[in-house]
Amino acid sequence: MIQPIYLYGSEVLRRKAPEADLSKKEELSNLIGDLKDTLSKADGCGLAAPQIGVSLRVVIVDGRGLSDNFPELHDFFRVIINPVVLEESTQKCEYSEGCLSVPGIYADVLRPSRIKLSYYNENFEQVTEEFCGFGCRMVQHELSHLDGVLFTDLVSPIRKKMIGKKLLNVSKGKVSTAYNVKIK
């Protein structure tokens, strides 16, 4: 079911999400379905459970729509439950990021260029996987949500000051989106 996406300023986006209880498979499967439906409607490339008001360590990333610019993403779709970062590269890369919870704002963010992750997939199987390239960027962006961190927290102080008024407007719901939003 399509859910509203919580906007910048919502408390749920600032909380560290607890691990999902893997024994609650039906509830988790429903949550994953809601994330998929909501992401599809919002036309984004990733969504974390806190963005739909559910404080659990569950994200989805879908790079398939970006495969024209990033051919390596032609089949890149992941459901990631209870992720644990095992390794991250010391080498960093910078790229402009945006977010469904912070519509209309983009900024360059520096992140590790490679990470190794342990997580459970949508079949509740444990997976260890290494991510690099733009897929790595998408995964890290969504994982940040699980710790209450938004991409705007990771920008330079001068950039943060420059986007301050826009962030204030988002937190007041003064945005236009093609998807349902909520502030709480």
PDB file of C-alpha atoms in Angstrom:
ATOM      1  CA  MET A   1       0.000   0.000   0.000  1.00  0.00           C
ATOM      2  CA  ILE A   2       1.268   3.463  -0.879  1.00  0.00           C
ATOM      3  CA  GLN A   3       2.227   5.428   2.241  1.00  0.00           C
ATOM      4  CA  PRO A   4       2.960   9.141   2.681  1.00  0.00           C
ATOM      5  CA  ILE A   5       6.639  10.048   2.804  1.00  0.00           C
ATOM      6  CA  TYR A   6       7.706  11.907   5.924  1.00  0.00           C
ATOM      7  CA  LEU A   7       9.432  15.215   5.248  1.00  0.00           C
ATOM      8  CA  TYR A   8      12.492  16.889   6.732  1.00  0.00           C
ATOM      9  CA  GLY A   9      11.542  18.080  10.195  1.00  0.00           C
ATOM     10  CA  SER A  10       9.669  14.878  11.097  1.00  0.00           C
ATOM     11  CA  GLU A  11      10.868  13.286  14.326  1.00  0.00           C
ATOM     12  CA  VAL A  12      10.921   9.731  12.923  1.00  0.00           C
ATOM     13  CA  LEU A  13      13.663  10.748  10.476  1.00  0.00           C
ATOM     14  CA  ARG A  14      15.967  11.716  13.356  1.00  0.00           C
ATOM     15  CA  ARG A  15      15.676   8.545  15.432  1.00  0.00           C
ATOM     16  CA  LYS A  16      18.104   5.639  15.257  1.00  0.00           C
ATOM     17  CA  ALA A  17      15.901   2.788  14.054  1.00  0.00           C
ATOM     18  CA  PRO A  18      15.948  -0.493  16.007  1.00  0.00           C
ATOM     19  CA  GLU A  19      16.560  -3.838  14.319  1.00  0.00           C
ATOM     20  CA  ALA A  20      13.583  -5.513  12.725  1.00  0.00           C
ATOM     21  CA  ASP A  21      12.334  -8.681  14.428  1.00  0.00           C
ATOM     22  CA  LEU A  22      12.961 -11.347  11.784  1.00  0.00           C
ATOM     23  CA  SER A  23      10.415 -13.673  13.393  1.00  0.00           C
ATOM     24  CA  LYS A  24       7.660 -11.238  12.306  1.00  0.00           C
ATOM     25  CA  LYS A  25       7.894 -12.259   8.659  1.00  0.00           C
ATOM     26  CA  GLU A  26       4.351 -11.325   7.674  1.00  0.00           C
ATOM     27  CA  GLU A  27       4.661  -7.819   9.155  1.00  0.00           C
ATOM     28  CA  LEU A  28       8.053  -7.335   7.491  1.00  0.00           C
ATOM     29  CA  SER A  29       6.751  -8.599   4.150  1.00  0.00           C
ATOM     30  CA  ASN A  30       3.876  -6.093   4.389  1.00  0.00           C
ATOM     31  CA  LEU A  31       6.351  -3.309   5.215  1.00  0.00           C
ATOM     32  CA  ILE A  32       8.528  -4.282   2.243  1.00  0.00           C
ATOM     33  CA  GLY A  33       5.439  -4.222   0.016  1.00  0.00           C
ATOM     34  CA  ASP A  34       4.551  -0.746   1.301  1.00  0.00           C
ATOM     35  CA  LEU A  35       8.114   0.452   0.649  1.00  0.00           C
ATOM     36  CA  LYS A  36       8.023  -0.925  -2.911  1.00  0.00           C
ATOM     37  CA  ASP A  37       4.607   0.585  -3.666  1.00  0.00           C
ATOM     38  CA  THR A  38       5.534   3.956  -2.175  1.00  0.00           C
ATOM     39  CA  LEU A  39       8.893   4.114  -3.955  1.00  0.00           C
ATOM     40  CA  SER A  40       7.265   3.224  -7.265  1.00  0.00           C
ATOM     41  CA  LYS A  41       4.689   6.020  -6.859  1.00  0.00           C
ATOM     42  CA  ALA A  42       7.323   8.542  -5.778  1.00  0.00           C
ATOM     43  CA  ASP A  43       9.668   7.613  -8.632  1.00  0.00           C
ATOM     44  CA  GLY A  44      12.780   7.503  -6.452  1.00  0.00           C
ATOM     45  CA  CYS A  45      15.704   5.089  -6.284  1.00  0.00           C
ATOM     46  CA  GLY A  46      15.617   4.191  -2.596  1.00  0.00           C
ATOM     47  CA  LEU A  47      13.468   4.359   0.484  1.00  0.00           C
ATOM     48  CA  ALA A  48      14.030   3.588   4.156  1.00  0.00           C
ATOM     49  CA  ALA A  49      11.293   2.459   6.536  1.00  0.00           C
ATOM     50  CA  PRO A  50      11.609   5.621   8.695  1.00  0.00           C
ATOM     51  CA  GLN A  51      10.685   7.657   5.603  1.00  0.00           C
ATOM     52  CA  ILE A  52       7.211   6.101   5.749  1.00  0.00           C
ATOM     53  CA  GLY A  53       6.990   6.497   9.514  1.00  0.00           C
ATOM     54  CA  VAL A  54       8.206   3.029  10.547  1.00  0.00           C
ATOM     55  CA  SER A  55      11.280   3.105  12.755  1.00  0.00           C
ATOM     56  CA  LEU A  56      12.877  -0.215  11.736  1.00  0.00           C
ATOM     57  CA  ARG A  57      16.164  -1.074  10.016  1.00  0.00           C
ATOM     58  CA  VAL A  58      14.685  -1.881   6.597  1.00  0.00           C
ATOM     59  CA  VAL A  59      15.497  -0.206   3.257  1.00  0.00           C
ATOM     60  CA  ILE A  60      14.993  -0.834  -0.417  1.00  0.00           C
ATOM     61  CA  VAL A  61      17.195   0.427  -3.229  1.00  0.00           C
ATOM     62  CA  ASP A  62      16.239   0.306  -6.890  1.00  0.00           C
ATOM     63  CA  GLY A  63      18.724   1.485  -9.469  1.00  0.00           C
ATOM     64  CA  ARG A  64      17.058  -0.122 -12.489  1.00  0.00           C
ATOM     65  CA  GLY A  65      15.603   3.191 -13.671  1.00  0.00           C
ATOM     66  CA  LEU A  66      19.101   4.713 -13.719  1.00  0.00           C
ATOM     67  CA  SER A  67      20.656   2.096 -15.977  1.00  0.00           C
ATOM     68  CA  ASP A  68      20.849   4.472 -18.989  1.00  0.00           C
ATOM     69  CA  ASN A  69      23.448   6.513 -17.081  1.00  0.00           C
ATOM     70  CA  PHE A  70      24.767   3.657 -14.919  1.00  0.00           C
ATOM     71  CA  PRO A  71      24.609   0.423 -16.983  1.00  0.00           C
ATOM     72  CA  GLU A  72      25.832  -1.629 -14.008  1.00  0.00           C
ATOM     73  CA  LEU A  73      22.470  -0.925 -12.325  1.00  0.00           C
ATOM     74  CA  HIS A  74      20.322  -2.663 -14.983  1.00  0.00           C
ATOM     75  CA  ASP A  75      19.218  -5.324 -12.451  1.00  0.00           C
ATOM     76  CA  PHE A  76      20.079  -3.540  -9.205  1.00  0.00           C
ATOM     77  CA  PHE A  77      17.233  -3.978  -6.735  1.00  0.00           C
ATOM     78  CA  ARG A  78      17.842  -4.840  -3.090  1.00  0.00           C
ATOM     79  CA  VAL A  79      15.767  -5.265   0.032  1.00  0.00           C
ATOM     80  CA  ILE A  80      18.100  -4.769   2.991  1.00  0.00           C
ATOM     81  CA  ILE A  81      17.002  -5.745   6.491  1.00  0.00           C
ATOM     82  CA  ASN A  82      19.134  -5.172   9.609  1.00  0.00           C
ATOM     83  CA  PRO A  83      22.284  -4.104   7.731  1.00  0.00           C
ATOM     84  CA  VAL A  84      25.699  -4.137   9.350  1.00  0.00           C
ATOM     85  CA  VAL A  85      28.617  -2.387   7.641  1.00  0.00           C
ATOM     86  CA  LEU A  86      31.557  -4.790   7.794  1.00  0.00           C
ATOM     87  CA  GLU A  87      34.060  -2.659   5.885  1.00  0.00           C
ATOM     88  CA  GLU A  88      34.250   0.672   4.140  1.00  0.00           C
ATOM     89  CA  SER A  89      36.969   2.043   1.951  1.00  0.00           C
ATOM     90  CA  THR A  90      39.142   4.918   3.043  1.00  0.00           C
ATOM     91  CA  GLN A  91      38.825   6.231  -0.511  1.00  0.00           C
ATOM     92  CA  LYS A  92      35.898   8.637  -0.767  1.00  0.00           C
ATOM     93  CA  CYS A  93      33.891   9.979  -3.663  1.00  0.00           C
ATOM     94  CA  GLU A  94      31.645  13.002  -3.937  1.00  0.00           C
ATOM     95  CA  TYR A  95      28.313  13.089  -5.719  1.00  0.00           C
ATOM     96  CA  SER A  96      25.207  15.246  -5.706  1.00  0.00           C
ATOM     97  CA  GLU A  97      22.396  13.665  -3.682  1.00  0.00           C
ATOM     98  CA  GLY A  98      18.711  14.336  -3.285  1.00  0.00           C
ATOM     99  CA  CYS A  99      16.052  12.704  -1.134  1.00  0.00           C
ATOM    100  CA  LEU A 100      12.319  12.058  -1.253  1.00  0.00           C
ATOM    101  CA  SER A 101      12.095  13.399   2.320  1.00  0.00           C
ATOM    102  CA  VAL A 102      13.897  16.596   1.303  1.00  0.00           C
ATOM    103  CA  PRO A 103      12.281  17.362  -2.073  1.00  0.00           C
ATOM    104  CA  GLY A 104      13.822  19.910  -4.398  1.00  0.00           C
ATOM    105  CA  ILE A 105      17.161  20.110  -2.606  1.00  0.00           C
ATOM    106  CA  TYR A 106      20.392  18.607  -3.915  1.00  0.00           C
ATOM    107  CA  ALA A 107      23.913  18.825  -2.555  1.00  0.00           C
ATOM    108  CA  ASP A 108      27.300  17.184  -2.952  1.00  0.00           C
ATOM    109  CA  VAL A 109      28.039  14.567  -0.302  1.00  0.00           C
ATOM    110  CA  LEU A 110      31.328  12.775   0.351  1.00  0.00           C
ATOM    111  CA  ARG A 111      30.955   9.044   1.115  1.00  0.00           C
ATOM    112  CA  PRO A 112      33.175   5.937   1.015  1.00  0.00           C
ATOM    113  CA  SER A 113      33.508   4.615  -2.538  1.00  0.00           C
ATOM    114  CA  ARG A 114      33.097   0.983  -1.432  1.00  0.00           C
ATOM    115  CA  ILE A 115      31.369  -0.805   1.447  1.00  0.00           C
ATOM    116  CA  LYS A 116      30.898  -4.407   2.495  1.00  0.00           C
ATOM    117  CA  LEU A 117      27.592  -5.168   4.131  1.00  0.00           C
ATOM    118  CA  SER A 118      25.931  -8.045   5.967  1.00  0.00           C
ATOM    119  CA  TYR A 119      22.122  -8.007   5.827  1.00  0.00           C
ATOM    120  CA  TYR A 120      18.977 -10.082   5.411  1.00  0.00           C
ATOM    121  CA  ASN A 121      17.181 -10.018   2.067  1.00  0.00           C
ATOM    122  CA  GLU A 122      13.432 -10.127   1.440  1.00  0.00           C
ATOM    123  CA  ASN A 123      13.520 -13.931   1.750  1.00  0.00           C
ATOM    124  CA  PHE A 124      15.065 -13.481   5.229  1.00  0.00           C
ATOM    125  CA  GLU A 125      18.334 -15.033   4.074  1.00  0.00           C
ATOM    126  CA  GLN A 126      21.580 -13.580   5.387  1.00  0.00           C
ATOM    127  CA  VAL A 127      23.700 -12.023   2.666  1.00  0.00           C
ATOM    128  CA  THR A 128      27.188 -10.532   2.629  1.00  0.00           C
ATOM    129  CA  GLU A 129      27.735  -8.216  -0.310  1.00  0.00           C
ATOM    130  CA  GLU A 130      30.217  -5.603  -1.443  1.00  0.00           C
ATOM    131  CA  PHE A 131      28.909  -2.454  -3.102  1.00  0.00           C
ATOM    132  CA  CYS A 132      30.764   0.045  -5.264  1.00  0.00           C
ATOM    133  CA  GLY A 133      29.876   2.699  -7.797  1.00  0.00           C
ATOM    134  CA  PHE A 134      26.507   4.403  -7.786  1.00  0.00           C
ATOM    135  CA  GLY A 135      24.839   1.376  -6.163  1.00  0.00           C
ATOM    136  CA  CYS A 136      27.115   1.924  -3.171  1.00  0.00           C
ATOM    137  CA  ARG A 137      26.043   5.571  -3.031  1.00  0.00           C
ATOM    138  CA  MET A 138      22.350   4.637  -3.023  1.00  0.00           C
ATOM    139  CA  VAL A 139      22.806   1.997  -0.326  1.00  0.00           C
ATOM    140  CA  GLN A 140      24.778   4.350   1.936  1.00  0.00           C
ATOM    141  CA  HIS A 141      22.212   7.122   1.515  1.00  0.00           C
ATOM    142  CA  GLU A 142      19.434   4.789   2.658  1.00  0.00           C
ATOM    143  CA  LEU A 143      21.509   3.326   5.504  1.00  0.00           C
ATOM    144  CA  SER A 144      22.057   6.867   6.816  1.00  0.00           C
ATOM    145  CA  HIS A 145      18.284   7.146   7.294  1.00  0.00           C
ATOM    146  CA  LEU A 146      18.422   4.195   9.691  1.00  0.00           C
ATOM    147  CA  ASP A 147      20.727   6.187  11.961  1.00  0.00           C
ATOM    148  CA  GLY A 148      18.659   9.377  11.825  1.00  0.00           C
ATOM    149  CA  VAL A 149      21.068  11.065   9.407  1.00  0.00           C
ATOM    150  CA  LEU A 150      19.928  12.957   6.302  1.00  0.00           C
ATOM    151  CA  PHE A 151      22.206  13.843   3.414  1.00  0.00           C
ATOM    152  CA  THR A 152      21.836  17.509   4.353  1.00  0.00           C
ATOM    153  CA  ASP A 153      23.660  16.721   7.606  1.00  0.00           C
ATOM    154  CA  LEU A 154      26.713  15.669   5.612  1.00  0.00           C
ATOM    155  CA  VAL A 155      27.167  18.772   3.484  1.00  0.00           C
ATOM    156  CA  SER A 156      29.670  21.543   4.119  1.00  0.00           C
ATOM    157  CA  PRO A 157      28.655  24.231   6.631  1.00  0.00           C
ATOM    158  CA  ILE A 158      28.510  26.895   3.909  1.00  0.00           C
ATOM    159  CA  ARG A 159      26.252  24.714   1.757  1.00  0.00           C
ATOM    160  CA  LYS A 160      24.035  23.964   4.772  1.00  0.00           C
ATOM    161  CA  LYS A 161      23.668  27.698   5.344  1.00  0.00           C
ATOM    162  CA  MET A 162      22.825  28.219   1.667  1.00  0.00           C
ATOM    163  CA  ILE A 163      20.000  25.665   1.756  1.00  0.00           C
ATOM    164  CA  GLY A 164      18.741  26.675   5.216  1.00  0.00           C
ATOM    165  CA  LYS A 165      15.667  28.572   3.995  1.00  0.00           C
ATOM    166  CA  LYS A 166      14.705  25.749   1.647  1.00  0.00           C
ATOM    167  CA  LEU A 167      15.021  23.240   4.496  1.00  0.00           C
ATOM    168  CA  LEU A 168      12.809  25.434   6.672  1.00  0.00           C
ATOM    169  CA  ASN A 169      10.181  25.519   3.921  1.00  0.00           C
ATOM    170  CA  VAL A 170      10.295  21.719   3.575  1.00  0.00           C
ATOM    171  CA  SER A 171       9.859  21.342   7.337  1.00  0.00           C
ATOM    172  CA  LYS A 172       6.714  23.502   7.089  1.00  0.00           C
ATOM    173  CA  GLY A 173       5.350  21.445   4.192  1.00  0.00           C
ATOM    174  CA  LYS A 174       5.883  24.242   1.691  1.00  0.00           C
ATOM    175  CA  VAL A 175       6.858  21.873  -1.117  1.00  0.00           C
ATOM    176  CA  SER A 176       5.322  20.521  -4.259  1.00  0.00           C
ATOM    177  CA  THR A 177       5.641  16.797  -4.908  1.00  0.00           C
ATOM    178  CA  ALA A 178       3.968  14.203  -7.112  1.00  0.00           C
ATOM    179  CA  TYR A 179       3.615  11.952  -4.053  1.00  0.00           C
ATOM    180  CA  ASN A 180       1.842  12.217  -0.689  1.00  0.00           C
ATOM    181  CA  VAL A 181       3.908  13.718   2.118  1.00  0.00           C
ATOM    182  CA  LYS A 182       3.533  14.086   5.857  1.00  0.00           C
ATOM    183  CA  ILE A 183       5.232  16.011   8.658  1.00  0.00           C
ATOM    184  CA  LYS A 184       5.090  14.699  12.192  1.00  0.00           C
TER     185      LYS A 184
END
